[in-house]
Amino acid sequence: MANEFKRILLLKGFQHISDYQFRVIKSLLAKDLRLTRKMQDEYDRIKIADLMEVKFHGPACVDKLIGLVKDIDEIKDLAKTLKNEKLKVIRRSRAKEATRVNKSKLNKPSPDQSTSTTNKDLGLESIKDTPVKEKKTTKTNESKRMNLKKKQDLLPELLVTSTQSTESLPQTPQMLPPNPSSSSSTKKKNDIATKIKDSKRKTVSQKLSQLPGTSATITCPTGSSCPVKSIPPPTPSSSFSVKKPKLMVVPKEASREEGFQRGPKEVMVLKATEPFTYDVRESERKMFHATVATESQFFQVKVYDVDLKEKFIPKKIIAISDYFGRSGFLEVFNASSVSDVNPDRKMEISKSLIQKANATPKISHLYSQALGTFVNGVFLVDKKLVCNECIYYEVRDNTGVMEVFVYGRLTKISCEKGDRLKLICFELALSGDKRQLRSIIHSFIKAERCEKSAEEKFEVSRSWFLGFKKPSL
């Protein structure tokens, strides 16, 4: 939904104003967006829209532009267009939410349906619900009496009781005594009906015998009770197969959420960086990165209030609310958005999920990812090239190599060939015809000097052998 409001800013707003009018708007937004004179001169429509989306969340960014354009005579009619577009987005969002709520209500089964389904599964439907079709006839009273007798004979004579339940199953009505004046054909029909009843008794007996720990009695043709052998509950060695719980699928990448999220979302902190300065314009702005997880997902988080660092302690469970999802990150701006949970709250995070959250993607995999994807990981530096105010690194693993482009404040980090380079929030971009990992304003970098592993030493030796260079082990 947040992208919809940004679309309004760009396509319905900035696209329909002149360069001069856009410079006027940038000047009026300079205080809110903390724009320096240089930024006012250099920032285009896209960058200003990005800043407005972060500063004024959701529809507020459109409202801000409406308040500015309605005071400029040449484009004051644009305010009405922007307002209408904003209302369309809000209405669509509310309609989707209402549809989702209605579907969830319709999908809930009623109690009557659940009871009916249970009775059918056990094969113990109430006799009073069994439809009996009656045919109209104009025969004699003798024929009517014979038809009535047939219907009564077809009713099952079952009396089922359970030793484990206080509820008894409904009893069938008693049979009328046989009519001595019945013909031989009637007796044959009675024999057939008796066979049908015996078959039904066996079927119900078999179903009851499958219920664990029950015993039952069945009314025999003679009127006496015929006990059905009680079957004990199944043991682990019985033939009944026990269904194993389904294994949880561990996500391979961080989960994404888009737009403003009310929450709260309870998560466990897996790790967090130290606070760092990401913007030195006018006043220093600081932030830190964190990785958090639920029992089934993990998320990358940008925290813009460094006072919250004391809450982002590994293995601590916290609740995050009123946050914003964008570009694969959860963005937390205010201290009030993070709170403690009940100390007794437990959360079981699987080792496999933690490993995925901390894993470094293979370089070969990065070549199949979409441009604009943000990457975290630790990579081995194979080459370094300093060029003016930027640095080019070449990192490698056993699947390939990739270029890393660093500029600005991050060039002050000391890192040499053979070091491990920890990258957080680096954008997968295109430089000419090749891919590279490029730093942005929120990127974090750290050099880690450590002994090479046996695998890395083998790679260095292999590179020397193929390129006839002296290995540096």
Coordinates of C-alpha atoms in Angstrom, one line a residue:
M1 CA 0.0 0.0 0.0
A2 CA 2.9 2.4 0.7
N3 CA 4.2 1.9 -2.8
E4 CA 0.7 3.1 -4.0
F5 CA 1.1 6.4 -2.3
K6 CA 4.7 6.8 -3.7
R7 CA 3.3 6.1 -7.1
I8 CA 0.8 8.9 -6.7
L9 CA 3.7 11.3 -5.7
L10 CA 5.7 10.4 -8.8
L11 CA 3.1 9.7 -11.6
K12 CA 0.2 11.9 -10.5
G13 CA 2.2 14.7 -8.8
F14 CA 5.8 15.4 -9.7
Q15 CA 5.3 14.3 -13.3
H16 CA 2.8 17.1 -13.9
I17 CA 4.8 20.1 -12.5
S18 CA 7.5 22.1 -14.2
D19 CA 11.2 22.2 -13.1
Y20 CA 10.7 25.6 -11.6
Q21 CA 7.7 24.5 -9.6
F22 CA 9.6 21.4 -8.4
R23 CA 12.5 23.6 -7.2
V24 CA 9.9 25.7 -5.2
I25 CA 8.5 22.5 -3.6
K26 CA 12.1 21.3 -2.7
S27 CA 12.7 24.6 -1.1
L28 CA 9.5 24.4 1.0
L29 CA 10.4 20.8 2.0
A30 CA 14.0 21.6 2.9
K31 CA 13.3 21.9 6.6
D32 CA 11.1 18.7 6.9
L33 CA 13.5 16.6 4.8
R34 CA 16.7 18.2 6.1
L35 CA 17.9 19.2 2.7
T36 CA 21.1 21.1 2.3
R37 CA 21.6 23.7 -0.5
K38 CA 23.6 21.1 -2.4
M39 CA 20.9 18.5 -2.0
Q40 CA 18.2 20.9 -3.2
D41 CA 20.3 21.5 -6.4
E42 CA 21.1 17.8 -7.0
Y43 CA 18.1 15.7 -5.8
D44 CA 15.6 14.8 -8.6
R45 CA 12.0 13.9 -8.3
I46 CA 12.6 10.2 -7.5
K47 CA 15.0 11.0 -4.6
I48 CA 12.6 13.6 -3.1
A49 CA 9.7 11.0 -3.4
D50 CA 11.9 8.5 -1.5
L51 CA 12.6 10.9 1.3
M52 CA 8.9 11.9 1.6
E53 CA 7.9 8.3 1.8
V54 CA 10.2 7.7 4.7
K55 CA 9.4 11.0 6.5
F56 CA 5.7 11.1 6.0
H57 CA 4.4 7.5 6.2
G58 CA 1.4 6.3 4.1
P59 CA -1.2 8.8 2.9
A60 CA 0.6 11.6 4.9
C61 CA 3.2 12.0 2.1
V62 CA 0.4 12.7 -0.4
D63 CA -1.3 15.1 2.0
K64 CA 2.0 17.0 2.4
L65 CA 2.2 17.5 -1.4
I66 CA -1.5 18.5 -1.6
G67 CA -0.8 21.2 1.0
L68 CA 2.0 22.6 -1.1
V69 CA 0.5 22.5 -4.6
K70 CA -2.8 24.1 -3.6
D71 CA -0.9 27.3 -2.7
I72 CA 0.7 27.5 -6.2
D73 CA -1.8 29.1 -8.6
E74 CA -0.5 27.4 -11.7
I75 CA -1.0 23.8 -10.3
K76 CA -3.6 24.3 -7.6
D77 CA -6.1 22.1 -9.6
L78 CA -3.6 19.3 -9.2
A79 CA -4.5 19.1 -5.4
K80 CA -7.9 17.7 -6.3
T81 CA -6.5 15.0 -8.5
L82 CA -4.0 14.0 -5.8
K83 CA -6.8 13.8 -3.2
N84 CA -9.0 11.7 -5.4
E85 CA -6.1 9.3 -6.2
K86 CA -5.4 9.0 -2.4
L87 CA -9.0 8.2 -1.6
K88 CA -9.1 5.5 -4.3
V89 CA -6.1 3.7 -2.8
I90 CA -7.6 3.9 0.7
R91 CA -10.9 2.5 -0.5
R92 CA -9.2 -0.4 -2.3
S93 CA -7.3 -1.2 0.8
R94 CA -10.5 -1.2 2.9
A95 CA -12.3 -3.3 0.4
K96 CA -9.6 -5.9 0.4
E97 CA -9.6 -6.1 4.2
A98 CA -13.4 -6.5 4.3
T99 CA -13.2 -9.2 1.7
R100 CA -10.5 -11.1 3.7
V101 CA -12.6 -10.8 6.9
N102 CA -15.8 -12.1 5.2
K103 CA -13.9 -15.1 3.7
S104 CA -12.5 -16.0 7.0
K105 CA -16.0 -16.0 8.5
L106 CA -17.4 -18.1 5.7
N107 CA -14.7 -20.7 6.0
K108 CA -15.5 -21.4 9.7
P109 CA -17.7 -24.6 9.9
S110 CA -20.9 -24.4 12.0
P111 CA -21.4 -26.7 15.0
D112 CA -24.2 -28.5 13.3
Q113 CA -22.0 -29.4 10.4
S114 CA -19.3 -30.7 12.7
T115 CA -21.7 -32.9 14.6
S116 CA -23.2 -34.3 11.4
T117 CA -19.8 -35.1 10.0
T118 CA -18.8 -36.9 13.2
N119 CA -21.9 -39.1 13.2
K120 CA -21.4 -40.1 9.6
D121 CA -17.8 -41.0 10.1
L122 CA -18.8 -43.4 12.9
G123 CA -21.7 -44.9 10.8
L124 CA -24.1 -44.3 13.7
E125 CA -26.6 -42.0 12.2
S126 CA -29.8 -41.6 14.1
I127 CA -32.6 -43.8 12.9
K128 CA -35.1 -41.0 13.2
D129 CA -33.2 -39.1 10.5
T130 CA -33.2 -42.0 8.1
P131 CA -35.7 -41.3 5.4
V132 CA -38.4 -44.0 4.7
K133 CA -40.1 -43.6 1.4
E134 CA -43.8 -44.5 1.4
K135 CA -45.8 -45.3 -1.7
K136 CA -49.5 -44.5 -2.0
T137 CA -51.6 -47.6 -2.6
T138 CA -55.2 -48.4 -3.0
K139 CA -54.9 -52.0 -2.0
T140 CA -56.9 -53.8 0.7
N141 CA -56.1 -53.4 4.4
E142 CA -54.2 -56.7 4.2
S143 CA -51.8 -55.3 1.7
K144 CA -51.3 -52.1 3.8
R145 CA -50.5 -54.2 6.8
M146 CA -48.0 -56.2 4.8
N147 CA -46.3 -53.0 3.6
L148 CA -46.1 -51.7 7.1
K149 CA -44.6 -54.9 8.3
K150 CA -41.9 -54.7 5.5
K151 CA -40.9 -51.3 6.7
Q152 CA -40.6 -52.3 10.3
D153 CA -38.6 -55.4 9.3
L154 CA -36.1 -53.2 7.5
L155 CA -35.3 -51.1 10.5
P156 CA -32.0 -52.1 12.2
E157 CA -32.4 -53.8 15.6
L158 CA -29.3 -52.5 17.2
L159 CA -28.7 -51.6 20.7
V160 CA -25.2 -50.3 21.2
T161 CA -23.7 -49.3 24.5
S162 CA -20.2 -48.1 25.3
T163 CA -18.4 -48.8 28.6
Q164 CA -16.3 -45.6 28.1
S165 CA -19.0 -43.1 27.4
T166 CA -21.9 -42.0 29.5
E167 CA -23.9 -41.3 26.3
S168 CA -26.0 -44.1 24.9
L169 CA -26.9 -44.5 21.2
P170 CA -30.6 -44.2 20.2
Q171 CA -32.5 -47.5 20.4
T172 CA -34.7 -48.7 17.6
P173 CA -38.4 -49.1 18.0
Q174 CA -39.7 -52.6 19.0
M175 CA -40.8 -54.8 16.2
L176 CA -44.5 -55.8 15.9
P177 CA -45.2 -59.5 16.4
P178 CA -45.4 -61.5 13.2
N179 CA -48.8 -61.9 11.6
P180 CA -49.7 -65.7 11.5
S181 CA -51.9 -65.1 8.5
S182 CA -49.0 -64.0 6.3
S183 CA -48.5 -65.9 3.1
S184 CA -45.4 -67.9 2.1
S185 CA -44.2 -65.0 -0.1
T186 CA -44.3 -62.7 3.0
K187 CA -42.1 -65.3 4.9
K188 CA -39.5 -65.2 2.0
K189 CA -39.5 -61.4 2.2
N190 CA -39.0 -61.6 6.0
D191 CA -36.1 -64.0 5.5
I192 CA -34.5 -61.4 3.2
A193 CA -35.1 -58.6 5.7
T194 CA -33.5 -60.8 8.4
K195 CA -30.4 -61.3 6.3
I196 CA -30.2 -57.5 5.7
K197 CA -30.5 -56.9 9.5
D198 CA -27.7 -59.5 10.2
S199 CA -25.5 -57.8 7.7
K200 CA -26.0 -54.4 9.3
R201 CA -25.3 -55.8 12.7
K202 CA -22.0 -57.2 11.5
T203 CA -21.1 -53.8 9.9
V204 CA -21.8 -51.8 13.1
S205 CA -20.1 -54.5 15.2
Q206 CA -17.0 -54.1 13.1
K207 CA -17.0 -50.4 13.4
L208 CA -17.4 -50.5 17.1
S209 CA -14.7 -53.1 17.5
Q210 CA -12.3 -50.6 15.8
L211 CA -12.9 -48.1 18.6
P212 CA -10.1 -48.4 21.2
G213 CA -11.1 -49.6 24.7
T214 CA -14.8 -50.1 24.0
S215 CA -17.2 -53.0 24.5
A216 CA -20.7 -53.3 23.1
T217 CA -23.8 -55.5 23.1
I218 CA -25.9 -56.3 20.1
T219 CA -29.5 -57.4 20.3
C220 CA -29.7 -61.0 18.8
P221 CA -32.7 -62.2 16.8
T222 CA -33.8 -64.2 19.8
G223 CA -34.0 -61.0 21.9
S224 CA -31.0 -61.8 24.1
S225 CA -27.9 -59.7 24.3
C226 CA -24.9 -60.9 22.3
P227 CA -21.7 -59.4 23.7
V228 CA -19.1 -58.1 21.3
K229 CA -15.5 -58.7 22.4
S230 CA -13.8 -55.6 23.9
I231 CA -10.7 -54.5 22.0
P232 CA -8.0 -52.7 24.0
P233 CA -6.4 -49.5 22.9
P234 CA -3.7 -49.9 20.3
T235 CA -0.2 -50.3 21.5
P236 CA 2.9 -49.0 19.8
S237 CA 3.5 -52.5 18.4
S238 CA 0.0 -52.7 16.9
S239 CA -0.7 -52.4 13.1
F240 CA -2.2 -48.9 13.4
S241 CA 0.3 -46.4 11.9
V242 CA 1.0 -43.3 14.0
K243 CA 1.2 -40.1 11.9
K244 CA 4.4 -38.2 12.4
P245 CA 4.2 -34.4 12.7
K246 CA 5.1 -32.6 9.5
L247 CA 8.5 -31.1 9.5
M248 CA 8.5 -27.3 9.4
V249 CA 9.9 -25.8 6.2
V250 CA 12.8 -23.5 7.0
P251 CA 12.8 -20.3 4.8
K252 CA 15.9 -19.8 2.7
E253 CA 15.6 -16.0 2.7
A254 CA 14.4 -13.2 5.1
S255 CA 10.6 -12.7 5.0
R256 CA 9.3 -9.5 3.6
E257 CA 6.5 -7.2 4.7
E258 CA 5.4 -4.1 2.8
G259 CA 3.9 -0.9 4.2
F260 CA 2.9 0.2 7.6
Q261 CA 2.3 -2.6 10.1
R262 CA 0.4 -2.1 13.4
G263 CA 1.6 -5.3 15.1
P264 CA 2.7 -6.2 17.7
K265 CA 5.0 -8.9 16.4
E266 CA 6.8 -11.0 19.0
V267 CA 10.3 -12.0 17.9
M268 CA 13.6 -13.2 19.3
V269 CA 16.7 -11.2 18.7
L270 CA 19.4 -13.2 16.9
K271 CA 22.1 -10.6 16.4
A272 CA 22.6 -6.8 16.1
T273 CA 25.4 -4.5 14.8
E274 CA 26.9 -1.7 16.8
P275 CA 25.3 1.8 16.2
F276 CA 26.9 3.7 13.4
T277 CA 26.6 7.1 11.7
Y278 CA 24.9 6.8 8.3
D279 CA 24.3 10.5 7.5
V280 CA 26.6 13.4 8.3
R281 CA 24.4 16.1 6.8
E282 CA 23.9 19.0 9.2
S283 CA 23.5 16.7 12.3
E284 CA 24.8 13.1 12.5
R285 CA 22.1 10.5 12.2
K286 CA 22.8 7.0 13.7
M287 CA 21.2 3.6 13.3
F288 CA 22.0 -0.1 13.6
H289 CA 21.0 -3.3 11.9
A290 CA 19.5 -6.4 13.6
T291 CA 18.2 -9.9 12.7
V292 CA 15.2 -11.2 14.5
A293 CA 13.1 -14.4 14.1
T294 CA 9.8 -16.0 15.0
E295 CA 9.5 -19.8 15.2
S296 CA 8.9 -20.0 11.5
Q297 CA 10.4 -16.9 9.9
F298 CA 13.4 -14.5 10.2
F299 CA 13.6 -10.8 9.4
Q300 CA 16.2 -8.1 8.7
V301 CA 15.6 -4.9 10.8
K302 CA 16.7 -1.3 10.5
V303 CA 16.5 0.6 13.8
Y304 CA 16.8 4.4 13.6
D305 CA 16.7 5.0 17.4
V306 CA 20.1 3.9 18.9
D307 CA 18.6 4.0 22.4
L308 CA 16.8 0.8 21.5
K309 CA 20.2 -1.1 21.3
E310 CA 19.8 -2.1 24.9
K311 CA 16.6 -4.1 23.9
F312 CA 18.2 -5.8 20.9
I313 CA 20.2 -8.3 23.0
P314 CA 20.7 -11.8 21.4
K315 CA 18.2 -14.4 22.6
K316 CA 15.9 -11.8 24.1
I317 CA 12.2 -11.8 23.2
I318 CA 10.7 -8.4 22.3
A319 CA 7.5 -7.1 20.7
I320 CA 7.7 -4.8 17.7
S321 CA 4.7 -2.6 16.7
D322 CA 4.0 0.4 14.5
Y323 CA 6.8 -0.4 12.1
F324 CA 7.2 0.0 8.4
G325 CA 8.1 -2.8 5.9
R326 CA 10.2 -1.8 2.8
S327 CA 12.7 -3.4 0.4
G328 CA 13.0 -6.6 2.6
F329 CA 13.6 -4.7 5.9
L330 CA 11.4 -3.9 8.9
E331 CA 12.1 -0.2 9.7
V332 CA 11.7 0.9 13.4
F333 CA 11.8 4.7 13.9
N334 CA 10.5 5.3 17.5
A335 CA 11.5 3.9 20.9
S336 CA 7.9 3.3 21.7
S337 CA 7.7 0.7 18.9
V338 CA 9.7 -1.9 20.9
S339 CA 8.6 -3.3 24.2
D340 CA 9.4 -6.1 26.5
V341 CA 7.2 -9.2 26.8
N342 CA 6.3 -11.4 29.7
P343 CA 9.5 -12.9 31.2
D344 CA 7.8 -16.3 31.1
R345 CA 7.4 -16.1 27.3
K346 CA 9.3 -18.9 25.6
M347 CA 10.1 -19.2 21.9
E348 CA 11.7 -22.3 20.4
I349 CA 13.8 -21.2 17.4
S350 CA 15.2 -24.2 15.4
K351 CA 18.9 -24.4 14.8
S352 CA 18.3 -24.8 11.1
L353 CA 16.4 -21.5 11.0
I354 CA 19.2 -19.7 12.9
Q355 CA 21.7 -21.1 10.5
K356 CA 19.7 -19.8 7.5
A357 CA 19.4 -16.4 9.1
N358 CA 23.2 -16.1 9.6
A359 CA 24.2 -17.8 6.4
T360 CA 26.2 -16.0 3.6
P361 CA 24.7 -16.6 0.1
K362 CA 26.8 -18.2 -2.5
I363 CA 28.1 -15.9 -5.2
S364 CA 26.7 -18.1 -7.9
H365 CA 23.3 -17.7 -6.3
L366 CA 23.6 -13.9 -6.4
Y367 CA 23.9 -14.0 -10.2
S368 CA 20.4 -15.5 -10.3
Q369 CA 18.8 -13.0 -7.9
A370 CA 16.8 -10.0 -9.1
L371 CA 18.6 -6.6 -9.3
G372 CA 17.8 -4.4 -6.4
T373 CA 17.9 -7.3 -3.9
F374 CA 19.7 -6.4 -0.7
V375 CA 22.5 -8.8 0.4
N376 CA 24.1 -9.6 3.8
G377 CA 27.1 -11.8 4.3
V378 CA 30.8 -12.3 5.0
F379 CA 33.0 -12.7 1.9
L380 CA 36.7 -13.3 1.3
V381 CA 38.5 -10.3 -0.3
D382 CA 40.6 -11.4 -3.3
K383 CA 41.5 -8.0 -4.8
K384 CA 41.3 -4.3 -3.8
L385 CA 41.4 -1.2 -6.1
V386 CA 41.3 2.4 -4.7
C387 CA 39.9 4.9 -7.2
N388 CA 39.4 8.5 -6.2
E389 CA 36.8 8.6 -3.4
C390 CA 35.6 5.0 -3.9
I391 CA 37.0 1.5 -3.5
Y392 CA 36.5 -1.6 -5.6
Y393 CA 36.8 -5.0 -3.9
E394 CA 36.7 -8.4 -5.6
V395 CA 35.3 -11.1 -3.4
R396 CA 35.2 -14.8 -4.1
D397 CA 34.0 -18.1 -2.8
N398 CA 34.2 -21.6 -4.2
T399 CA 31.3 -20.8 -6.7
G400 CA 32.6 -17.6 -8.3
V401 CA 33.7 -13.9 -7.9
M402 CA 31.8 -10.6 -7.7
E403 CA 32.8 -7.0 -7.5
V404 CA 31.9 -4.8 -4.4
F405 CA 31.7 -1.0 -4.8
V406 CA 32.1 1.1 -1.7
Y407 CA 32.0 4.9 -1.5
G408 CA 31.7 7.7 1.0
R409 CA 32.2 7.1 4.8
L410 CA 32.7 3.3 4.2
T411 CA 36.0 3.9 2.4
K412 CA 37.5 4.7 5.8
I413 CA 37.2 1.0 6.8
S414 CA 40.6 -0.6 6.6
C415 CA 40.4 -3.9 4.7
E416 CA 43.0 -5.7 2.6
K417 CA 43.4 -8.7 0.4
G418 CA 42.9 -11.9 2.4
D419 CA 40.6 -10.3 4.9
R420 CA 36.9 -11.2 5.4
L421 CA 34.5 -8.4 4.5
K422 CA 31.2 -8.3 6.4
L423 CA 28.6 -6.6 4.3
I424 CA 25.1 -5.6 5.5
C425 CA 22.5 -3.9 3.3
F426 CA 24.4 -4.0 0.0
E427 CA 22.3 -3.6 -3.1
L428 CA 22.7 -6.0 -6.0
A429 CA 23.2 -3.7 -9.0
L430 CA 24.6 -3.7 -12.5
S431 CA 27.8 -1.9 -13.6
G432 CA 28.1 -2.0 -17.3
D433 CA 27.5 -5.6 -18.3
K434 CA 28.5 -7.2 -14.9
R435 CA 26.9 -7.4 -11.5
Q436 CA 28.2 -5.9 -8.4
L437 CA 27.3 -5.4 -4.7
R438 CA 26.9 -1.6 -4.2
S439 CA 26.9 0.3 -0.9
I440 CA 24.0 2.7 -0.1
I441 CA 23.3 5.2 2.6
H442 CA 22.3 2.5 5.2
S443 CA 25.0 0.0 4.4
F444 CA 27.3 -1.4 7.1
I445 CA 30.8 -2.8 6.6
K446 CA 33.3 -4.5 8.8
A447 CA 36.7 -6.1 8.1
E448 CA 37.5 -9.3 9.9
R449 CA 41.1 -10.6 9.9
C450 CA 41.4 -14.3 10.6
E451 CA 43.3 -17.4 9.7
K452 CA 42.4 -18.9 6.4
S453 CA 40.6 -22.1 6.5
A454 CA 41.9 -25.2 4.7
E455 CA 39.4 -24.7 1.9
E456 CA 40.5 -21.1 1.4
K457 CA 44.2 -22.1 1.4
F458 CA 43.4 -24.6 -1.3
E459 CA 41.6 -22.0 -3.3
V460 CA 44.7 -19.6 -3.0
S461 CA 47.0 -22.4 -4.0
R462 CA 44.8 -23.4 -6.9
S463 CA 44.7 -19.8 -8.1
W464 CA 48.5 -19.6 -7.9
F465 CA 48.9 -22.8 -9.8
L466 CA 46.5 -21.7 -12.6
G467 CA 47.9 -18.2 -12.7
F468 CA 51.5 -18.9 -11.8
K469 CA 51.5 -16.5 -8.9
K470 CA 53.2 -16.9 -5.6
P471 CA 50.6 -18.0 -3.0
S472 CA 50.2 -15.9 0.2
L473 CA 49.2 -18.5 2.8

